[in-house]
Amino acid sequence: MAHDQISIPLLLFLICTLSAATVNHATLTGKFGENGAMKRKLLDNGLGQTPQMGWNSYNHFPCKLSEELIHQIADAMVSTGLSALGYEYINLDDCWAELNRDSKGNLVPKASIFPSGMKALANYVHSKGLKIGIYADAGTLTCSKTMPGSLNYEEQDANTFASWGIDYLKYDNCHNNGLSPQERYSNMSKALLNTGRPIFYSLCEWGQDNPATWASSIGNSWRTTGDIKDTWESMTSRADLNDVWASYAGPGGWNDPDMLEVGNGGMSTEEYRSHFSIWALAKAPLLLGCDIRSMDNETFELLSNKEVIEVNQDKLGAQGKKVKKTGDLEVWSGPLSDNRVAVVLWNRESSEATIIADWSDLGLNSSAVVDARDLWTHSTIYSIRDQLKATVEAHACKMYVLTPH
Ligand SMILES: *[C@@H]1O[C@H](CO)[C@@H](O)[C@H](O)[C@H]1NC(C)=O
Ligand SMILES: *[C@@H]1O[C@H](CO)[C@@H](O)[C@H](O)[C@H]1NC(C)=O
Ligand SMILES: *[C@@H]1O[C@H](CO)[C@@H](O)[C@H](O)[C@H]1NC(C)=O
């Protein structure tokens, strides 16, 4: 345990410092090199200034898409009040297209499930005040093998998406023939920019080639991990794998530890509360992955916590990270706008425990006096000095915003 306490934060610090030096160099050359225009255009289109929020079909409905489902999900996003909290993208994942392109080489929506076509679907989603996302793959076939990949069809497919009114692309990594991800993902980035339509670009390269170090110039978010599963082990490991890249995230480009499993049934309410809190603190995309048409009250309570969402959407855009680890008792923290600090006390042990965050762990002046807003009980503890301390249930967390006097 003593070994963990000292070596892990130090190791992360070294990794982050060394990698940050590398990326600064890359960014500088990029700014004045051939990628510079591309980067400026992506940032200029205004997308991803805060992490994207919405819904994606895959975690709950892999390959069980239909026009009716997407209509009902869009309806539910509005009627539940979730859209008013910022959830705006309705994203289709794999399995929406026919296996074969048409005679002109265009992707074709699968007629048996999308009989009215994609333009009509986009119109419906837009009529609800929402945006629509689609899925494609930077290889020869998508992961399900039920639809063609977009490798060598980047321009054509990007133009097709723009003509349908698509607002977001998740670009997967299956069947890629071992070709360079930087090239494959850049080629689609250019194709999307060339359409002239602002399309949020989400790279799903699974973190294999350290995309945090190169993707911020070409995309709005990049996966840092393989797919999440609806288990405590999978969720905690995605959080840790993503955490290493914290220094690379910022307005316009975000680390993506994969979509939310909250509400899908594989974890307890407290485990889902931890999942949602850590994703929010880490400025991860908040893409709902449950059936929002029939979510229970506890799921809705978690996903609709306005104060937690505000941490995720804070305009400073600094990814909070693990700042202290004592066994499996962890403190995660990061700065917010207006000199505030977000904190999660996370008990990853299997029994109740007390967790302490000292001001020095949180980057606060040792003489600071703060008010601590508890974002889950919606109550405030006034004028605290020296440290924040709480008893936390097994696999649960407490989440706060600290405001110095
Ligand atoms: C990317 O696009 C360039 C220019 O069209 C092409 O020469 C290259 O083969 C493409 N790279 C990949 C990996 O598809
Ligand atoms: C869920 O919330 C609704 C609306 O607030 C309420 O009417 C219902 O009783 C709640 N159900 C449970 C099981 O708490
Ligand atoms: C901490 O706060 C005190 C009192 O406001 C101030 O004098 C001191 O410079 C601060 N220290 C640091 C490291 O900011």
Short mmCIF file of C-alpha atoms and ligand atoms in Angstrom, two decimals:
data_model
loop_
_atom_site.label_atom_id
_atom_site.label_comp_id
_atom_site.label_asym_id
_atom_site.label_seq_id
_atom_site.Cartn_x
_atom_site.Cartn_y
_atom_site.Cartn_z
CA MET A 1 0.00 0.00 0.00
CA ALA A 2 2.79 2.43 0.90
CA HIS A 3 4.30 1.55 -2.43
CA ASP A 4 1.07 2.49 -4.25
CA GLN A 5 0.71 5.78 -2.41
CA ILE A 6 4.06 7.06 -3.52
CA SER A 7 4.73 5.49 -6.86
CA ILE A 8 1.46 5.77 -8.75
CA PRO A 9 0.90 9.54 -8.52
CA LEU A 10 4.60 10.10 -9.16
CA LEU A 11 4.53 7.81 -12.18
CA LEU A 12 1.42 9.53 -13.56
CA PHE A 13 3.02 12.90 -12.98
CA LEU A 14 6.11 11.85 -14.90
CA ILE A 15 4.09 10.33 -17.75
CA CYS A 16 1.94 13.45 -18.03
CA THR A 17 4.87 15.82 -17.86
CA LEU A 18 6.90 13.95 -20.46
CA SER A 19 3.94 13.48 -22.79
CA ALA A 20 2.87 17.09 -22.37
CA ALA A 21 6.30 18.18 -23.58
CA THR A 22 5.86 16.01 -26.68
CA VAL A 23 2.40 17.32 -27.50
CA ASN A 24 3.40 20.94 -27.09
CA HIS A 25 6.01 20.41 -29.72
CA ALA A 26 3.53 18.65 -32.02
CA THR A 27 0.95 21.38 -31.53
CA LEU A 28 3.45 24.08 -32.33
CA THR A 29 4.61 22.46 -35.54
CA GLY A 30 0.98 21.72 -36.39
CA LYS A 31 -0.10 25.31 -35.86
CA PHE A 32 2.36 26.59 -38.42
CA GLY A 33 2.48 23.47 -40.58
CA GLU A 34 0.04 21.87 -42.96
CA ASN A 35 -2.30 20.71 -40.18
CA GLY A 36 -2.67 24.21 -38.81
CA ALA A 37 -5.57 25.26 -41.02
CA MET A 38 -7.40 22.06 -40.18
CA LYS A 39 -7.04 22.58 -36.45
CA ARG A 40 -8.21 26.17 -36.63
CA LYS A 41 -11.23 25.20 -38.71
CA LEU A 42 -12.28 22.50 -36.26
CA LEU A 43 -11.97 24.87 -33.33
CA ASP A 44 -13.64 27.66 -35.29
CA ASN A 45 -16.71 25.56 -35.96
CA GLY A 46 -17.49 25.94 -32.26
CA LEU A 47 -18.12 22.23 -31.62
CA GLY A 48 -17.01 20.46 -28.47
CA GLN A 49 -16.25 23.59 -26.46
CA THR A 50 -17.63 21.47 -23.60
CA PRO A 51 -17.89 17.64 -23.65
CA GLN A 52 -20.69 16.33 -25.87
CA MET A 53 -23.94 15.20 -24.23
CA GLY A 54 -26.56 12.92 -25.69
CA TRP A 55 -27.51 9.28 -26.21
CA ASN A 56 -26.07 6.40 -28.23
CA SER A 57 -27.79 3.16 -29.19
CA TYR A 58 -24.96 0.69 -28.69
CA ASN A 59 -24.80 -0.08 -24.96
CA HIS A 60 -28.47 -1.05 -24.71
CA PHE A 61 -29.53 -1.88 -28.27
CA PRO A 62 -26.53 -3.24 -30.16
CA CYS A 63 -27.76 -3.87 -33.72
CA LYS A 64 -31.45 -3.56 -32.72
CA LEU A 65 -32.05 -0.21 -34.34
CA SER A 66 -35.23 1.01 -35.96
CA GLU A 67 -36.84 4.21 -37.10
CA GLU A 68 -39.52 3.80 -34.44
CA LEU A 69 -36.93 3.35 -31.68
CA ILE A 70 -35.04 6.50 -32.66
CA HIS A 71 -38.28 8.51 -32.83
CA GLN A 72 -39.27 7.30 -29.37
CA ILE A 73 -35.81 7.99 -27.91
CA ALA A 74 -35.90 11.53 -29.32
CA ASP A 75 -39.40 12.00 -27.88
CA ALA A 76 -38.25 10.70 -24.47
CA MET A 77 -35.19 12.94 -24.45
CA VAL A 78 -37.51 15.92 -24.60
CA SER A 79 -40.46 14.68 -22.49
CA THR A 80 -38.25 13.55 -19.58
CA GLY A 81 -36.58 16.96 -19.42
CA LEU A 82 -33.15 15.53 -20.23
CA SER A 83 -32.75 17.66 -23.37
CA ALA A 84 -33.31 20.80 -21.30
CA LEU A 85 -30.33 19.73 -19.15
CA GLY A 86 -28.04 19.67 -22.20
CA TYR A 87 -28.37 16.17 -23.66
CA GLU A 88 -28.69 17.00 -27.35
CA TYR A 89 -27.23 14.30 -29.64
CA ILE A 90 -29.23 11.21 -30.65
CA ASN A 91 -26.54 8.91 -32.05
CA LEU A 92 -26.96 5.75 -34.11
CA ASP A 93 -24.21 3.18 -33.68
CA ASP A 94 -23.32 0.18 -35.87
CA CYS A 95 -25.84 -1.72 -38.05
CA TRP A 96 -27.86 1.11 -39.63
CA ALA A 97 -26.84 0.44 -43.28
CA GLU A 98 -27.24 -2.26 -45.92
CA LEU A 99 -24.21 -4.49 -46.44
CA ASN A 100 -23.78 -3.25 -50.01
CA ARG A 101 -23.35 0.25 -51.38
CA ASP A 102 -25.63 1.37 -54.24
CA SER A 103 -24.53 1.43 -57.90
CA LYS A 104 -22.92 4.87 -57.33
CA GLY A 105 -21.01 3.65 -54.30
CA ASN A 106 -23.21 5.42 -51.73
CA LEU A 107 -24.06 4.01 -48.31
CA VAL A 108 -27.71 2.92 -48.15
CA PRO A 109 -29.82 2.94 -44.97
CA LYS A 110 -31.16 -0.53 -44.21
CA ALA A 111 -34.64 -0.48 -45.72
CA SER A 112 -36.12 -3.01 -43.30
CA ILE A 113 -35.40 -0.78 -40.27
CA PHE A 114 -35.19 2.74 -41.73
CA PRO A 115 -37.86 2.65 -44.47
CA SER A 116 -38.18 6.45 -44.57
CA GLY A 117 -34.44 6.99 -44.99
CA MET A 118 -31.91 9.03 -43.07
CA LYS A 119 -32.91 12.50 -44.21
CA ALA A 120 -36.41 11.94 -42.84
CA LEU A 121 -34.94 10.58 -39.60
CA ALA A 122 -32.67 13.63 -39.27
CA ASN A 123 -35.62 15.92 -39.93
CA TYR A 124 -37.60 14.21 -37.18
CA VAL A 125 -34.75 14.51 -34.64
CA HIS A 126 -34.15 18.14 -35.64
CA SER A 127 -37.86 18.90 -35.26
CA LYS A 128 -37.47 18.01 -31.57
CA GLY A 129 -34.70 20.59 -31.19
CA LEU A 130 -32.09 17.80 -31.04
CA LYS A 131 -29.11 16.78 -33.18
CA ILE A 132 -28.46 13.47 -34.89
CA GLY A 133 -25.28 11.40 -34.99
CA ILE A 134 -24.27 8.49 -37.18
CA TYR A 135 -21.63 5.77 -37.15
CA ALA A 136 -19.03 4.66 -39.68
CA ASP A 137 -15.77 2.73 -39.63
CA ALA A 138 -12.20 3.58 -40.68
CA GLY A 139 -11.75 0.20 -42.34
CA THR A 140 -13.32 -2.03 -44.97
CA LEU A 141 -16.24 -3.30 -42.84
CA THR A 142 -17.83 -2.11 -39.61
CA CYS A 143 -17.32 -4.13 -36.42
CA SER A 144 -20.66 -5.95 -36.81
CA LYS A 145 -19.68 -6.84 -40.42
CA THR A 146 -23.20 -5.91 -41.45
CA MET A 147 -22.29 -2.68 -43.23
CA PRO A 148 -19.41 -1.39 -45.36
CA GLY A 149 -16.53 0.60 -43.91
CA SER A 150 -15.58 4.07 -45.12
CA LEU A 151 -11.88 3.51 -45.85
CA ASN A 152 -11.23 5.03 -49.31
CA TYR A 153 -14.82 6.37 -49.34
CA GLU A 154 -14.19 9.20 -46.88
CA GLU A 155 -15.21 12.11 -49.16
CA GLN A 156 -18.23 10.31 -50.55
CA ASP A 157 -19.54 9.17 -47.17
CA ALA A 158 -18.92 12.54 -45.49
CA ASN A 159 -20.87 14.20 -48.31
CA THR A 160 -23.68 11.68 -47.90
CA PHE A 161 -23.86 12.36 -44.15
CA ALA A 162 -23.88 16.13 -44.74
CA SER A 163 -26.64 15.79 -47.37
CA TRP A 164 -28.79 13.94 -44.83
CA GLY A 165 -28.27 16.66 -42.20
CA ILE A 166 -26.07 14.59 -39.89
CA ASP A 167 -24.46 16.52 -37.00
CA TYR A 168 -22.05 13.98 -35.46
CA LEU A 169 -19.89 11.07 -36.59
CA LYS A 170 -18.54 8.26 -34.42
CA TYR A 171 -15.74 6.69 -36.46
CA ASP A 172 -14.79 3.13 -35.43
CA ASN A 173 -11.61 1.13 -36.02
CA CYS A 174 -12.49 -2.42 -37.17
CA HIS A 175 -11.08 -4.19 -40.26
CA ASN A 176 -8.48 -1.46 -40.78
CA ASN A 177 -5.86 -3.55 -42.67
CA GLY A 178 -3.20 -2.34 -40.22
CA LEU A 179 -3.07 1.09 -41.90
CA SER A 180 -1.91 4.09 -39.89
CA PRO A 181 -4.69 5.40 -37.63
CA GLN A 182 -3.33 8.95 -37.89
CA GLU A 183 -3.81 8.82 -41.67
CA ARG A 184 -7.15 7.03 -41.64
CA TYR A 185 -8.65 9.34 -39.05
CA SER A 186 -7.15 12.49 -40.62
CA ASN A 187 -8.60 11.58 -44.00
CA MET A 188 -12.12 11.50 -42.58
CA SER A 189 -11.48 14.70 -40.63
CA LYS A 190 -10.59 16.51 -43.85
CA ALA A 191 -13.57 15.00 -45.64
CA LEU A 192 -15.94 16.20 -42.91
CA LEU A 193 -14.45 19.70 -42.98
CA ASN A 194 -14.76 19.78 -46.77
CA THR A 195 -18.52 19.21 -46.57
CA GLY A 196 -18.89 22.68 -45.04
CA ARG A 197 -21.38 21.31 -42.49
CA PRO A 198 -20.28 21.42 -38.84
CA ILE A 199 -20.13 17.74 -37.87
CA PHE A 200 -18.85 16.75 -34.43
CA TYR A 201 -16.06 14.22 -35.01
CA SER A 202 -15.69 11.44 -32.42
CA LEU A 203 -12.69 9.16 -33.00
CA CYS A 204 -13.23 5.60 -31.80
CA GLU A 205 -9.70 4.25 -32.15
CA TRP A 206 -9.89 2.51 -28.72
CA GLY A 207 -6.76 4.29 -27.46
CA GLN A 208 -4.48 1.84 -29.25
CA ASP A 209 -2.07 4.36 -30.73
CA ASN A 210 -2.29 6.94 -27.90
CA PRO A 211 -4.71 9.21 -29.82
CA ALA A 212 -4.60 11.82 -27.04
CA THR A 213 -1.16 12.75 -28.39
CA TRP A 214 -2.34 13.38 -31.98
CA ALA A 215 -6.12 13.56 -32.23
CA SER A 216 -6.78 17.02 -30.80
CA SER A 217 -5.78 18.61 -34.11
CA ILE A 218 -8.28 16.52 -36.10
CA GLY A 219 -11.19 15.57 -33.84
CA ASN A 220 -13.50 16.74 -31.07
CA SER A 221 -13.07 13.61 -28.92
CA TRP A 222 -11.07 10.41 -28.99
CA ARG A 223 -11.58 7.11 -27.22
CA THR A 224 -8.77 6.29 -24.80
CA THR A 225 -9.95 2.73 -24.05
CA GLY A 226 -11.56 -0.38 -25.47
CA ASP A 227 -15.34 -0.78 -25.12
CA ILE A 228 -16.93 -0.42 -21.69
CA LYS A 229 -19.03 -3.26 -20.25
CA ASP A 230 -21.80 -2.87 -17.69
CA THR A 231 -19.65 -4.01 -14.75
CA TRP A 232 -17.80 -2.35 -11.87
CA GLU A 233 -14.45 -3.79 -13.07
CA SER A 234 -14.90 -2.50 -16.60
CA MET A 235 -16.08 0.93 -15.49
CA THR A 236 -13.27 1.47 -12.95
CA SER A 237 -10.60 0.31 -15.40
CA ARG A 238 -11.91 2.68 -18.14
CA ALA A 239 -11.72 5.52 -15.59
CA ASP A 240 -8.08 4.70 -14.76
CA LEU A 241 -6.95 4.18 -18.37
CA ASN A 242 -8.51 7.51 -19.36
CA ASP A 243 -7.05 9.36 -16.38
CA VAL A 244 -3.48 9.06 -17.63
CA TRP A 245 -4.28 11.42 -20.54
CA ALA A 246 -5.93 14.19 -18.50
CA SER A 247 -3.51 16.92 -19.54
CA TYR A 248 -4.48 16.53 -23.22
CA ALA A 249 -8.18 17.38 -22.81
CA GLY A 250 -9.60 20.85 -23.24
CA PRO A 251 -12.22 22.92 -25.05
CA GLY A 252 -12.60 21.51 -28.57
CA GLY A 253 -11.13 18.05 -27.82
CA TRP A 254 -11.90 15.53 -25.07
CA ASN A 255 -10.64 12.18 -23.82
CA ASP A 256 -13.39 9.58 -24.14
CA PRO A 257 -13.48 6.58 -21.74
CA ASP A 258 -16.63 5.34 -23.58
CA MET A 259 -20.34 5.79 -23.11
CA LEU A 260 -22.38 5.59 -19.92
CA GLU A 261 -23.83 2.30 -18.67
CA VAL A 262 -25.97 4.01 -15.99
CA GLY A 263 -29.43 2.41 -15.97
CA ASN A 264 -28.51 -0.80 -17.79
CA GLY A 265 -28.71 -2.96 -14.67
CA GLY A 266 -25.21 -4.41 -14.25
CA MET A 267 -24.10 -2.15 -11.39
CA SER A 268 -25.64 -0.95 -8.11
CA THR A 269 -27.05 2.55 -7.75
CA GLU A 270 -23.95 3.65 -5.79
CA GLU A 271 -21.66 2.19 -8.46
CA TYR A 272 -23.60 4.07 -11.14
CA ARG A 273 -23.41 7.25 -9.03
CA SER A 274 -19.61 6.80 -9.00
CA HIS A 275 -19.60 6.15 -12.77
CA PHE A 276 -21.57 9.32 -13.52
CA SER A 277 -19.61 11.46 -11.03
CA ILE A 278 -16.19 10.40 -12.31
CA TRP A 279 -17.22 10.80 -15.97
CA ALA A 280 -18.52 14.29 -15.17
CA LEU A 281 -15.35 15.28 -13.25
CA ALA A 282 -13.08 13.86 -15.99
CA LYS A 283 -14.84 15.96 -18.65
CA ALA A 284 -15.83 12.77 -20.44
CA PRO A 285 -18.61 12.81 -23.03
CA LEU A 286 -21.95 12.26 -21.26
CA LEU A 287 -23.56 9.89 -23.74
CA LEU A 288 -26.44 8.01 -22.16
CA GLY A 289 -26.52 4.30 -22.94
CA CYS A 290 -29.76 3.10 -21.34
CA ASP A 291 -33.32 2.91 -22.59
CA ILE A 292 -34.42 6.40 -21.59
CA ARG A 293 -38.03 5.53 -22.57
CA SER A 294 -38.35 3.32 -19.51
CA MET A 295 -35.63 4.33 -17.05
CA ASP A 296 -36.49 4.03 -13.36
CA ASN A 297 -36.52 6.98 -10.95
CA GLU A 298 -33.08 6.25 -9.53
CA THR A 299 -31.54 6.25 -13.00
CA PHE A 300 -33.26 9.52 -13.84
CA GLU A 301 -32.11 11.05 -10.55
CA LEU A 302 -28.49 10.22 -11.40
CA LEU A 303 -28.56 11.34 -15.04
CA SER A 304 -30.48 14.55 -14.37
CA ASN A 305 -28.33 15.98 -11.56
CA LYS A 306 -27.89 19.54 -12.80
CA GLU A 307 -25.05 20.36 -10.40
CA VAL A 308 -23.00 17.34 -11.52
CA ILE A 309 -23.68 18.15 -15.19
CA GLU A 310 -22.49 21.72 -14.56
CA VAL A 311 -19.10 20.37 -13.41
CA ASN A 312 -18.81 18.43 -16.68
CA GLN A 313 -19.84 21.45 -18.75
CA ASP A 314 -17.72 24.01 -16.85
CA LYS A 315 -16.24 26.50 -19.29
CA LEU A 316 -12.66 26.09 -18.03
CA GLY A 317 -12.66 22.57 -19.52
CA ALA A 318 -9.92 21.14 -17.27
CA GLN A 319 -10.13 17.35 -16.85
CA GLY A 320 -10.23 16.38 -13.16
CA LYS A 321 -7.95 13.51 -12.22
CA LYS A 322 -6.91 11.12 -9.50
CA VAL A 323 -4.80 13.16 -7.07
CA LYS A 324 -4.48 10.76 -4.14
CA LYS A 325 -4.75 7.02 -3.63
CA THR A 326 -4.55 5.22 -0.30
CA GLY A 327 -5.21 1.59 -1.02
CA ASP A 328 -8.55 1.74 -2.82
CA LEU A 329 -9.61 5.02 -1.23
CA GLU A 330 -9.23 7.71 -3.85
CA VAL A 331 -9.48 11.48 -4.20
CA TRP A 332 -10.17 12.83 -7.69
CA SER A 333 -10.10 16.56 -8.28
CA GLY A 334 -9.74 19.33 -10.81
CA PRO A 335 -10.04 23.09 -11.15
CA LEU A 336 -13.26 24.82 -12.26
CA SER A 337 -13.83 28.35 -13.49
CA ASP A 338 -13.92 31.16 -10.89
CA ASN A 339 -11.23 29.54 -8.70
CA ARG A 340 -13.57 26.76 -7.62
CA VAL A 341 -12.42 23.15 -7.22
CA ALA A 342 -14.39 19.97 -8.01
CA VAL A 343 -13.72 16.95 -5.77
CA VAL A 344 -14.84 13.32 -5.76
CA LEU A 345 -14.09 11.16 -2.70
CA TRP A 346 -14.34 7.65 -4.13
CA ASN A 347 -14.40 4.49 -2.03
CA ARG A 348 -13.35 1.59 -4.28
CA GLU A 349 -13.05 -0.76 -1.29
CA SER A 350 -15.79 -3.27 -0.47
CA SER A 351 -16.65 -1.76 2.93
CA GLU A 352 -17.50 1.69 4.29
CA ALA A 353 -14.51 3.95 4.93
CA THR A 354 -13.50 7.51 5.74
CA ILE A 355 -11.73 9.47 3.02
CA ILE A 356 -9.76 12.67 3.62
CA ALA A 357 -8.61 15.23 1.06
CA ASP A 358 -6.11 17.73 2.42
CA TRP A 359 -5.95 21.18 0.85
CA SER A 360 -2.51 20.33 -0.51
CA ASP A 361 -4.06 17.36 -2.40
CA LEU A 362 -6.49 19.76 -4.05
CA GLY A 363 -4.09 22.55 -4.97
CA LEU A 364 -5.61 24.87 -2.36
CA ASN A 365 -3.63 27.30 -0.23
CA SER A 366 -3.09 25.79 3.22
CA SER A 367 -4.85 28.79 4.78
CA ALA A 368 -7.86 28.60 2.43
CA VAL A 369 -11.38 28.67 3.90
CA VAL A 370 -13.96 27.14 1.61
CA ASP A 371 -17.68 26.41 1.33
CA ALA A 372 -18.26 22.83 0.18
CA ARG A 373 -21.35 22.13 -1.88
CA ASP A 374 -22.33 18.44 -1.79
CA LEU A 375 -23.68 17.83 -5.30
CA TRP A 376 -25.62 14.66 -4.41
CA THR A 377 -27.31 15.78 -1.16
CA HIS A 378 -27.67 19.34 -2.50
CA SER A 379 -26.48 20.83 0.78
CA THR A 380 -23.59 23.15 1.70
CA ILE A 381 -21.05 22.89 4.48
CA TYR A 382 -19.77 26.38 5.25
CA SER A 383 -16.29 27.65 6.14
CA ILE A 384 -14.18 24.51 6.15
CA ARG A 385 -10.43 24.69 6.83
CA ASP A 386 -7.51 22.32 6.13
CA GLN A 387 -9.32 19.28 4.77
CA LEU A 388 -12.48 17.69 3.45
CA LYS A 389 -13.46 14.46 5.17
CA ALA A 390 -16.37 12.09 4.68
CA THR A 391 -17.53 8.58 5.43
CA VAL A 392 -18.33 6.87 2.15
CA GLU A 393 -20.17 3.60 1.52
CA ALA A 394 -18.54 0.74 -0.40
CA HIS A 395 -18.17 1.52 -4.15
CA ALA A 396 -19.88 4.89 -3.54
CA CYS A 397 -18.61 8.43 -3.82
CA LYS A 398 -19.25 11.93 -2.54
CA MET A 399 -18.94 14.81 -4.97
CA TYR A 400 -18.35 18.46 -4.06
CA VAL A 401 -17.63 21.85 -5.48
CA LEU A 402 -15.40 23.92 -3.17
CA THR A 403 -15.64 27.70 -3.33
CA PRO A 404 -12.85 29.55 -1.51
CA HIS A 405 -13.90 32.67 0.42
C1 LIG B 1 -5.36 9.27 -47.02
O1 LIG B 1 -5.64 10.11 -48.11
C2 LIG B 1 -4.54 10.25 -48.99
C3 LIG B 1 -4.93 11.30 -50.01
O2 LIG B 1 -6.13 10.96 -50.64
C4 LIG B 1 -4.23 8.90 -49.63
O3 LIG B 1 -3.14 9.01 -50.51
C5 LIG B 1 -3.89 7.92 -48.51
O4 LIG B 1 -3.71 6.64 -49.03
C6 LIG B 1 -5.00 7.89 -47.48
N1 LIG B 1 -4.53 7.10 -46.35
C7 LIG B 1 -5.20 6.05 -45.88
C8 LIG B 1 -4.56 5.29 -44.77
O5 LIG B 1 -6.28 5.72 -46.32
C1 LIG B 2 -41.13 7.80 -9.62
O1 LIG B 2 -41.33 9.16 -9.85
C2 LIG B 2 -42.65 9.50 -10.19
C3 LIG B 2 -42.70 10.95 -10.60
O2 LIG B 2 -41.91 11.74 -9.75
C4 LIG B 2 -43.57 9.17 -9.02
O3 LIG B 2 -44.91 9.47 -9.33
C5 LIG B 2 -43.44 7.67 -8.70
O4 LIG B 2 -44.18 7.38 -7.56
C6 LIG B 2 -42.00 7.31 -8.49
N1 LIG B 2 -41.90 5.87 -8.38
C7 LIG B 2 -41.19 5.29 -7.43
C8 LIG B 2 -41.17 3.80 -7.48
O5 LIG B 2 -40.60 5.90 -6.58
C1 LIG B 3 -1.89 31.73 0.98
O1 LIG B 3 -2.77 32.72 1.49
C2 LIG B 3 -2.10 33.69 2.30
C3 LIG B 3 -3.17 34.55 2.96
O2 LIG B 3 -4.09 35.04 2.00
C4 LIG B 3 -1.15 34.46 1.42
O3 LIG B 3 -0.47 35.43 2.18
C5 LIG B 3 -0.15 33.49 0.80
O4 LIG B 3 0.66 34.18 -0.12
C6 LIG B 3 -0.86 32.38 0.08
N1 LIG B 3 0.10 31.38 -0.32
C7 LIG B 3 0.17 30.92 -1.54
C8 LIG B 3 1.20 29.87 -1.80
O5 LIG B 3 -0.57 31.30 -2.44
#
